[in-house]
Short mmCIF file of C-alpha atoms in Angstrom, two decimals:
data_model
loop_
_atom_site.label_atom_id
_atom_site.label_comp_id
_atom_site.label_asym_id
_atom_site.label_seq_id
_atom_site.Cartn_x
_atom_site.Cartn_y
_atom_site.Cartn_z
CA UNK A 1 61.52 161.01 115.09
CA UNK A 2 59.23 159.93 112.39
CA UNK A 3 59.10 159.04 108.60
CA UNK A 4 57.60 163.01 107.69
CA UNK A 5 60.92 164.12 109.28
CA UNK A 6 62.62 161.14 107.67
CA UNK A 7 61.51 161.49 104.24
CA UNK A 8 61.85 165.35 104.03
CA UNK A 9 65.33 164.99 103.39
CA UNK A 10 64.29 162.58 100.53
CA UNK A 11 65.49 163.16 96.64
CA UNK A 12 66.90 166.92 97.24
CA UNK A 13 69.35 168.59 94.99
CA UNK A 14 72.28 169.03 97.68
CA UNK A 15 72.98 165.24 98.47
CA UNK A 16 72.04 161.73 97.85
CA UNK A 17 71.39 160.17 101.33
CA UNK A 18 69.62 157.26 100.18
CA UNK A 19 73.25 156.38 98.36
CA UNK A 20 73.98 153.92 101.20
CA UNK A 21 71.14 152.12 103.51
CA UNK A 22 73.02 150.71 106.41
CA UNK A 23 71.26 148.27 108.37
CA UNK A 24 72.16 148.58 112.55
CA UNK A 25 71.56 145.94 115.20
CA UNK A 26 69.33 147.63 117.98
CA UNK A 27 67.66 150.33 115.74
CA UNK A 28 63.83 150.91 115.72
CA UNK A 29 62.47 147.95 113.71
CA UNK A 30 60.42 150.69 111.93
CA UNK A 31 63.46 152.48 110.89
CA UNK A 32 66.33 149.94 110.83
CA UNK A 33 68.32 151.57 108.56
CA UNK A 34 71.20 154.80 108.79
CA UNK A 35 70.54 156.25 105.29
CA UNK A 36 74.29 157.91 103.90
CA UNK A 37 75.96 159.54 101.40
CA UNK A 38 78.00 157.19 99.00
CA UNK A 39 81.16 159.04 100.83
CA UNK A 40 79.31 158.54 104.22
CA UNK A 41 80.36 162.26 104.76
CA UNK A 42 76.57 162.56 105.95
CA UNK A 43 74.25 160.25 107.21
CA UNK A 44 70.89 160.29 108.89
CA UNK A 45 69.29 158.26 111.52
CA UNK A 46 65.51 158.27 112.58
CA UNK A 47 64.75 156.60 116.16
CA UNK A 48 61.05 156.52 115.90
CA UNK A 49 58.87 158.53 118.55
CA UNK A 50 59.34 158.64 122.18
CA UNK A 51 62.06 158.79 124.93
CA UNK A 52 62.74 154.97 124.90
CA UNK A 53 63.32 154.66 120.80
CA UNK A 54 65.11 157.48 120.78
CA UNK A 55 67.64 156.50 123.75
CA UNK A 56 67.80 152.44 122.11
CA UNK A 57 68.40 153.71 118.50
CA UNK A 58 71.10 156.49 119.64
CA UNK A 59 73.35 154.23 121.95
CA UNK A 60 72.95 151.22 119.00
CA UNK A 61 74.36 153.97 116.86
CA UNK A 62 77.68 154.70 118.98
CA UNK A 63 77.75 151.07 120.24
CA UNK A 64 77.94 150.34 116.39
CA UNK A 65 81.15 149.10 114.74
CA UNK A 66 80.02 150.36 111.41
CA UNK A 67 80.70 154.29 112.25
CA UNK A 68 83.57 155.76 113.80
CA UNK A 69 81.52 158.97 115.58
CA UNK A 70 84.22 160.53 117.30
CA UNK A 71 84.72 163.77 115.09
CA UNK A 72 80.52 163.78 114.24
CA UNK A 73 78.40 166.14 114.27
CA UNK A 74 74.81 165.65 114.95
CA UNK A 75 72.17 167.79 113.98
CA UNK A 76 69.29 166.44 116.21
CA UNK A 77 66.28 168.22 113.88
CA UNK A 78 62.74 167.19 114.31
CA UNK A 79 59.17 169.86 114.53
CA UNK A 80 57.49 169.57 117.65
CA UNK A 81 54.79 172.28 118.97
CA UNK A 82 55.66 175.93 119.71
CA UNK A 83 54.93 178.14 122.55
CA UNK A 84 53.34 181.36 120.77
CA UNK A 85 54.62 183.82 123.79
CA UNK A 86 58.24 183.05 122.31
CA UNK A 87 57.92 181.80 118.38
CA UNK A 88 55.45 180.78 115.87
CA UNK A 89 54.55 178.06 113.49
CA UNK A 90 56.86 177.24 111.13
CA UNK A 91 59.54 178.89 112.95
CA UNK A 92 63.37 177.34 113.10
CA UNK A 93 64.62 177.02 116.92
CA UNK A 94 68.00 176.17 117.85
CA UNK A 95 68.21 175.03 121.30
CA UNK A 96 71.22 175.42 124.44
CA UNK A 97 69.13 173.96 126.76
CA UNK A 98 67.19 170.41 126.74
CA UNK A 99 64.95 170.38 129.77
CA UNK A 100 62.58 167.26 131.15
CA UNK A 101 59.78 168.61 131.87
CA UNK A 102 57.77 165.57 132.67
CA UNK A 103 60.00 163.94 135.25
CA UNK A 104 58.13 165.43 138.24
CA UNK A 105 55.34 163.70 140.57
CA UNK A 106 51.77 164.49 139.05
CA UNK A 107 48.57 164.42 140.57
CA UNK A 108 45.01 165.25 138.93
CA UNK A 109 44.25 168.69 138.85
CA UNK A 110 40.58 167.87 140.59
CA UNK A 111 42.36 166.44 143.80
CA UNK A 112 45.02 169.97 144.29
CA UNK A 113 45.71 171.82 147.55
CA UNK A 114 43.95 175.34 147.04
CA UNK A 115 47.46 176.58 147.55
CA UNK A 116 49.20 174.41 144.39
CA UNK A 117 48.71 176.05 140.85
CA UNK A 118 49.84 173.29 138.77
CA UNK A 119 49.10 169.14 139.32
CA UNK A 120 53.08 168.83 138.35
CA UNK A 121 55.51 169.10 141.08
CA UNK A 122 59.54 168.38 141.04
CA UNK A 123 60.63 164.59 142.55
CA UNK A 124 61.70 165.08 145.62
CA UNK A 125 59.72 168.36 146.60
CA UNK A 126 56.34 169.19 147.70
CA UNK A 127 55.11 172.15 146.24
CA UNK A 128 55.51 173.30 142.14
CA UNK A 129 58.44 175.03 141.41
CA UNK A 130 60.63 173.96 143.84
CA UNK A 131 64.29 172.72 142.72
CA UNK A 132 63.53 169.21 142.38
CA UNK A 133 65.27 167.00 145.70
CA UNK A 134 65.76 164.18 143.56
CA UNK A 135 67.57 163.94 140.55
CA UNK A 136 67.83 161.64 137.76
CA UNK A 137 70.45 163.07 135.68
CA UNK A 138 68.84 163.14 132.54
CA UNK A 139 66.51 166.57 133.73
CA UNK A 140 68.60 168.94 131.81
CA UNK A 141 71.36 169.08 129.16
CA UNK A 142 73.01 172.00 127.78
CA UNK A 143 74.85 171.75 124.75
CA UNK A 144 77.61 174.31 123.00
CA UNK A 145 76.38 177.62 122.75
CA UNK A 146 78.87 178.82 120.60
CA UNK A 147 77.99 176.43 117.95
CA UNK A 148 74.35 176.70 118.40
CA UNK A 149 75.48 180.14 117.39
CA UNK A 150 76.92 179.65 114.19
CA UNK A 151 74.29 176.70 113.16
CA UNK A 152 71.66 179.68 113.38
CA UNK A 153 73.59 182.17 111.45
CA UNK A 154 73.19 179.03 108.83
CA UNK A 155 70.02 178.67 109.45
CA UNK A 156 69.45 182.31 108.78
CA UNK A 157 70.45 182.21 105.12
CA UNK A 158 67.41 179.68 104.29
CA UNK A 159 64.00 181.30 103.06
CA UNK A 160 61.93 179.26 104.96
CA UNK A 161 58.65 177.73 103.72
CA UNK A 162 54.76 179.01 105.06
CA UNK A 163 51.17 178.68 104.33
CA UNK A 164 48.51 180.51 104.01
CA UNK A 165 46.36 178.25 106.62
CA UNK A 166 49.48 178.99 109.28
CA UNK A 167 49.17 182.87 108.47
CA UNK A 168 45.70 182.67 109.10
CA UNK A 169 45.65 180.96 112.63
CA UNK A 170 48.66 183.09 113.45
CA UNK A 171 46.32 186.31 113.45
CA UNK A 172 44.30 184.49 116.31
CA UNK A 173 46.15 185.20 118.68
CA UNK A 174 46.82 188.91 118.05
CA UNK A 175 45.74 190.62 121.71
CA UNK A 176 45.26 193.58 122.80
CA UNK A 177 48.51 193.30 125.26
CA UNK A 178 50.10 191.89 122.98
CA UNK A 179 50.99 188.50 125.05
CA UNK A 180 51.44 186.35 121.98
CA UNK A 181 53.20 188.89 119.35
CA UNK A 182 55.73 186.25 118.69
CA UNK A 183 53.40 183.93 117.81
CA UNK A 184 51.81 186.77 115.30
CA UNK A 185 54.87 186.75 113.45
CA UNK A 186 56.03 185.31 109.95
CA UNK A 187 58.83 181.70 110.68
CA UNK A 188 62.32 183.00 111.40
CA UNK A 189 64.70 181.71 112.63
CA UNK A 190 64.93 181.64 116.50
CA UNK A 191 67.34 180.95 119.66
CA UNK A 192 65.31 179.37 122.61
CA UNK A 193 64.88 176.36 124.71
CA UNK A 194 63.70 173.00 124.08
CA UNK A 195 61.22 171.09 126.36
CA UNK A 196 60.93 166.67 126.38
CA UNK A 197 57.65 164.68 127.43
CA UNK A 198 56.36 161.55 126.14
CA UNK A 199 53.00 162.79 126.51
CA UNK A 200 51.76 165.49 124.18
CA UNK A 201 50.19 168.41 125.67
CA UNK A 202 47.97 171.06 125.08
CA UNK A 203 46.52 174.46 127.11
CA UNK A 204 48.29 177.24 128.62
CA UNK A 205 48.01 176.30 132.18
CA UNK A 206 50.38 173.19 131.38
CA UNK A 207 52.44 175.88 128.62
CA UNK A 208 53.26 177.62 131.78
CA UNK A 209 54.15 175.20 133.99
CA UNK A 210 56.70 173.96 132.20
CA UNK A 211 57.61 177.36 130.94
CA UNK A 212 58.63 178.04 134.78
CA UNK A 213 59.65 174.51 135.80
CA UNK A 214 62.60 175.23 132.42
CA UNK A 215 63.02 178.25 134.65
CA UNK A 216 63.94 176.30 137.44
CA UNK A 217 66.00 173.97 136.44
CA UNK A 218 67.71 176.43 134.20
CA UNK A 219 69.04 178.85 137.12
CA UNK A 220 66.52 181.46 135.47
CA UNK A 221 68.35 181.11 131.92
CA UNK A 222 66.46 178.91 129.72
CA UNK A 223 63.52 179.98 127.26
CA UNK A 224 61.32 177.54 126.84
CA UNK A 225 59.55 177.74 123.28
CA UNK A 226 59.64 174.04 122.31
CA UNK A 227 57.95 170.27 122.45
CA UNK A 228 59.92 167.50 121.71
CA UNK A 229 59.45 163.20 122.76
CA UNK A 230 63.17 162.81 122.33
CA UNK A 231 65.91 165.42 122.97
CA UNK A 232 66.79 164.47 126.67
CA UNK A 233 66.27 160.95 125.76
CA UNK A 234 69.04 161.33 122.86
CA UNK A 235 71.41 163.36 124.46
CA UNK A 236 72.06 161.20 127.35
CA UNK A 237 72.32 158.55 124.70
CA UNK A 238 75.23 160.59 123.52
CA UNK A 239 76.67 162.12 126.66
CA UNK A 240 77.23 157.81 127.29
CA UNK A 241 78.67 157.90 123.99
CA UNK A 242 81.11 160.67 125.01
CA UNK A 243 81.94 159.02 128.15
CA UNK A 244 82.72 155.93 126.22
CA UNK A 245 85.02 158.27 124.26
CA UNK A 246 83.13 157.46 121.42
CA UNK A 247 81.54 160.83 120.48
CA UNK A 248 82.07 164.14 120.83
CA UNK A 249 79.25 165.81 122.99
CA UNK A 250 80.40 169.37 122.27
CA UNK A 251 79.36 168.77 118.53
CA UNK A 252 75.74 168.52 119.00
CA UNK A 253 73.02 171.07 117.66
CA UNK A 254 69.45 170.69 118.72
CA UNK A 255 66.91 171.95 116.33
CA UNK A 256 63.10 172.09 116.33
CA UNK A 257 60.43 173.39 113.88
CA UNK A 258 56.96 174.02 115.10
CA UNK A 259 54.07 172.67 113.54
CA UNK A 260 51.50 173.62 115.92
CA UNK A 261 50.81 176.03 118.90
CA UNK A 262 51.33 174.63 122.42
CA UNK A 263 48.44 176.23 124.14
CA UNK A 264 45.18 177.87 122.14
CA UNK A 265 44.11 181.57 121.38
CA UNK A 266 42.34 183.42 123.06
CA UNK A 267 38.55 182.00 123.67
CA UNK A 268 39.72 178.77 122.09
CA UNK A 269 39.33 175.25 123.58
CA UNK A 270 42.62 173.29 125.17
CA UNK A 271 40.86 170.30 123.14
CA UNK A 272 39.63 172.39 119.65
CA UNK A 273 43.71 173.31 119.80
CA UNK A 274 45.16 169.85 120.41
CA UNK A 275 42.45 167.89 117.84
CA UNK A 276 40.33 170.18 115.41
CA UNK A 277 42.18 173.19 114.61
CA UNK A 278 43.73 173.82 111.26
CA UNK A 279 46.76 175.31 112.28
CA UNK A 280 48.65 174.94 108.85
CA UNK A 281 51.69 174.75 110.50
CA UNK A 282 52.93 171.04 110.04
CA UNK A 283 53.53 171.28 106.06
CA UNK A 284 56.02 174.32 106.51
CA UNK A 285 57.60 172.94 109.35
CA UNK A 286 58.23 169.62 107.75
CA UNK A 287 59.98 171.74 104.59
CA UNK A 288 62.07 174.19 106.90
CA UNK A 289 63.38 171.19 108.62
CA UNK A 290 65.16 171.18 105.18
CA UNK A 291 65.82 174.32 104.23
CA UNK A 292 67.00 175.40 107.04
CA UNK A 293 69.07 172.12 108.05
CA UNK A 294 70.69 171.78 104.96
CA UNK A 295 71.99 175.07 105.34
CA UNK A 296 73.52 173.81 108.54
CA UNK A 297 75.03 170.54 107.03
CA UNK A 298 76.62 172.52 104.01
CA UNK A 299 77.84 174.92 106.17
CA UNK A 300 79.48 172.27 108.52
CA UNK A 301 81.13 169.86 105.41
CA UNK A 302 81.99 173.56 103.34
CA UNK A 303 84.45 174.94 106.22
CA UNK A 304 85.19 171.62 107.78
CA UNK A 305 89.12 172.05 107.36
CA UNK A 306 89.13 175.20 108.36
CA UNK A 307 86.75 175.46 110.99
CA UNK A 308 84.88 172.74 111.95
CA UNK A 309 87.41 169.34 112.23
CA UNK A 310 89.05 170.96 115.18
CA UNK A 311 86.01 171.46 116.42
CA UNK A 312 84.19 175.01 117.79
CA UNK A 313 85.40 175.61 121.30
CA UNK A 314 82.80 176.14 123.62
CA UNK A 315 82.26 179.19 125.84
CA UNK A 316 79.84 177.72 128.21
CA UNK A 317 79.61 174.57 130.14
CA UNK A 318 78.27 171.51 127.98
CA UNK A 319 76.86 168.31 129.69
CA UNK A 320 73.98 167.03 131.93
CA UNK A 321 73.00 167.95 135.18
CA UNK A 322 75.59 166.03 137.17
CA UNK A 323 78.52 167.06 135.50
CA UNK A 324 79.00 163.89 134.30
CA UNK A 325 82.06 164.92 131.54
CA UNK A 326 83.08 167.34 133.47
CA UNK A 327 83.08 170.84 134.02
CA UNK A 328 80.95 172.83 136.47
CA UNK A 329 77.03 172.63 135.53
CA UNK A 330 75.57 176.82 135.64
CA UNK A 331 72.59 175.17 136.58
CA UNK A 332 71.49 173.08 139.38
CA UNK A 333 72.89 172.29 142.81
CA UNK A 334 76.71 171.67 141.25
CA UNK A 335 78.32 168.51 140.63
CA UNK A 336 79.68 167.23 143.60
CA UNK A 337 76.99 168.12 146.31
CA UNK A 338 74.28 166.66 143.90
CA UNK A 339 74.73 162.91 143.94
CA UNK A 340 75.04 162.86 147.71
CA UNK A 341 71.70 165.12 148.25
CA UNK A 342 69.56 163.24 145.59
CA UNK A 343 70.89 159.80 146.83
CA UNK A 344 69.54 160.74 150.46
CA UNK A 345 66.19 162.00 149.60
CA UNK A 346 65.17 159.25 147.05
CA UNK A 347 66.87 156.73 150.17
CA UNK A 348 64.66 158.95 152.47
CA UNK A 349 61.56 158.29 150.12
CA UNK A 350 61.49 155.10 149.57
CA UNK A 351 62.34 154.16 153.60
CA UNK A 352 58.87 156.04 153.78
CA UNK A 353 56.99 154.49 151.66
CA UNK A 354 58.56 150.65 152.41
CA UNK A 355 56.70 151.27 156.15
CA UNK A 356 53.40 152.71 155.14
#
């Protein structure tokens, strides 16, 4: 996260975060500061971009002795780019799934097999789109559907924010077959899938790839329609936190706006969409980080004693791949086949490559 999604949240009529500036060994030294209420009934935290500030700031957070975290809830809000087949720009997405889509082996797309159609494929396989053989833990999260639920309906009160650049580039990629009709369409607010690389991307060869690889590793359920640098990296953050009984990883809400298209229109360069294209969508997403998270917040600290301090009980499983807080995943190989398999193939890998 960055100072645009820091700063949004800046002077606005509901709440004074800038009341309290909390200093915390081990945040970014860019953003070294919590910023809270003055009843520290809300507080925000920006990591600063990427998977490793966002995993160093989180577990400094819960580490902390300056917050008690066990009944929080964290709205993890940032923009990040869009896939048009799903949602548009400026569009509010509330996420179940967090999915890694860069954690696979990679090779250049001029050196491919005839047969592969994609340079990524999953560790531990040898083709794209297998179920990956070796697994890190951190490939997929899914978080509490049932309050993803009620964060949208929220969200869904706010009148979000456009612009008349974003309405314009929108109409670019009205087709014929209508492939990209969601990305036609005015912000709203949405429920789909949220995607995590370090590396920005842009085209919709790579959209599509990791639109089927959050297939995969989904069991067929996620949707993927969003680009983040952090999500995995904070949730395991948290999910240590929870295992340290130190926060509550059934209170977490993950929510991106988009501020620009993941892949170009039709007859549009891969490059023209990632550099030169005014997309307009960046201003509104900024603002409907706002409008619609403060809807979320007020909803939240409005019906905490009668909702929200017991907490919203969820209806699906919540955790990481591994099962690591228990529960049975409803994706992946299960929880107590997994570490065995993935501990033999990486063991098989590396015996491989120690004797070449």
């Amino acid at each position: 996260m960055f100072d645009g999604e820091e700063e949004v949240w800046f002077g606005i009529p509901e709440f004074n975060i800038l009341a309290q500036n909390i200093t915390v060994t081990g945040f970014s030294p860019q953003f070294p500061a919590a910023h809270c209420t003055e009843d520290g009934s809300i507080c925000q935290v920006v990591t600063a971009m990427g998977e490793i500030n966002a995993a160093v700031t989180i577990t400094s957070l819960w580490l902390s002795p300056l917050f008690d975290l066990e009944s929080t809830y964290f709205l993890v809000a940032g923009v990040g780019g869009v896939n048009p087949m799903v949602s548009t720009l400026g569009s509010v997405a509330l996420a179940r799934y967090a999915v890694q889509v860069a954690l696979q082996y990679e090779f250049d797309p001029r050196e491919l097999p005839s047969n592969f159609s994609t340079g990524y494929v999953p560790q531990g396989s040898y083709a794209p789109n297998e179920y990956p053989g070796s697994i890190y833990g951190t490939e997929v999260f899914e978080v509490n559907d049932a309050l993803r639920k009620v964060a949208a309906g929220f969200a869904r009160t706010a009148v979000l924010n456009d612009s008349a650049e974003a309405v314009a580039y929108r109409a670019l990629y009205d087709t014929p077959e209508g492939l990209y009709e969601a990305g036609t369409n005015p912000p709203s607010v949405v429920e789909c899938d949220v995607t995590t690389s370090d590396n920005y991307f842009s085209g919709r060869l790579l959209g599509e790839t990791f639109g089927n690889y959050t297939k995969v590793l989904t069991n067929g359920t996620g949707v993927y329609c969003n680009t983040a640098q952090e999500d995995n990296a904070t949730l395991e953050a948290l999910l240590r936190g929870h295992i340290a009984g130190l926060v509550d990883f059934s209170r977490i809400i993950i929510m991106r706006t988009a501020s620009d298209m993941d892949r170009p229109y039709p007859g549009e360069a891969a490059t023209t969409n990632m550099w030169w294209s005014n997309q307009g969508g960046y201003p509104p997403a900024l603002r409907n980080l706002y409008l619609a998270g403060v809807k979320i917040i007020e909803g939240i600290v409005g019906g905490w004693n009668e909702t929200f301090a017991e907490g919203v009980n969820a209806t699906n499983y919540v955790g990481n791949i591994l099962g690591s807080i228990g529960g049975t995943p409803d994706f992946g190989p299960g929880p107590v086949s997994l570490g065995k398999a993935a501990k033999s193939k990486r063991a098989t890998k590396r015996s491989t490559r120690k004797h070449l």
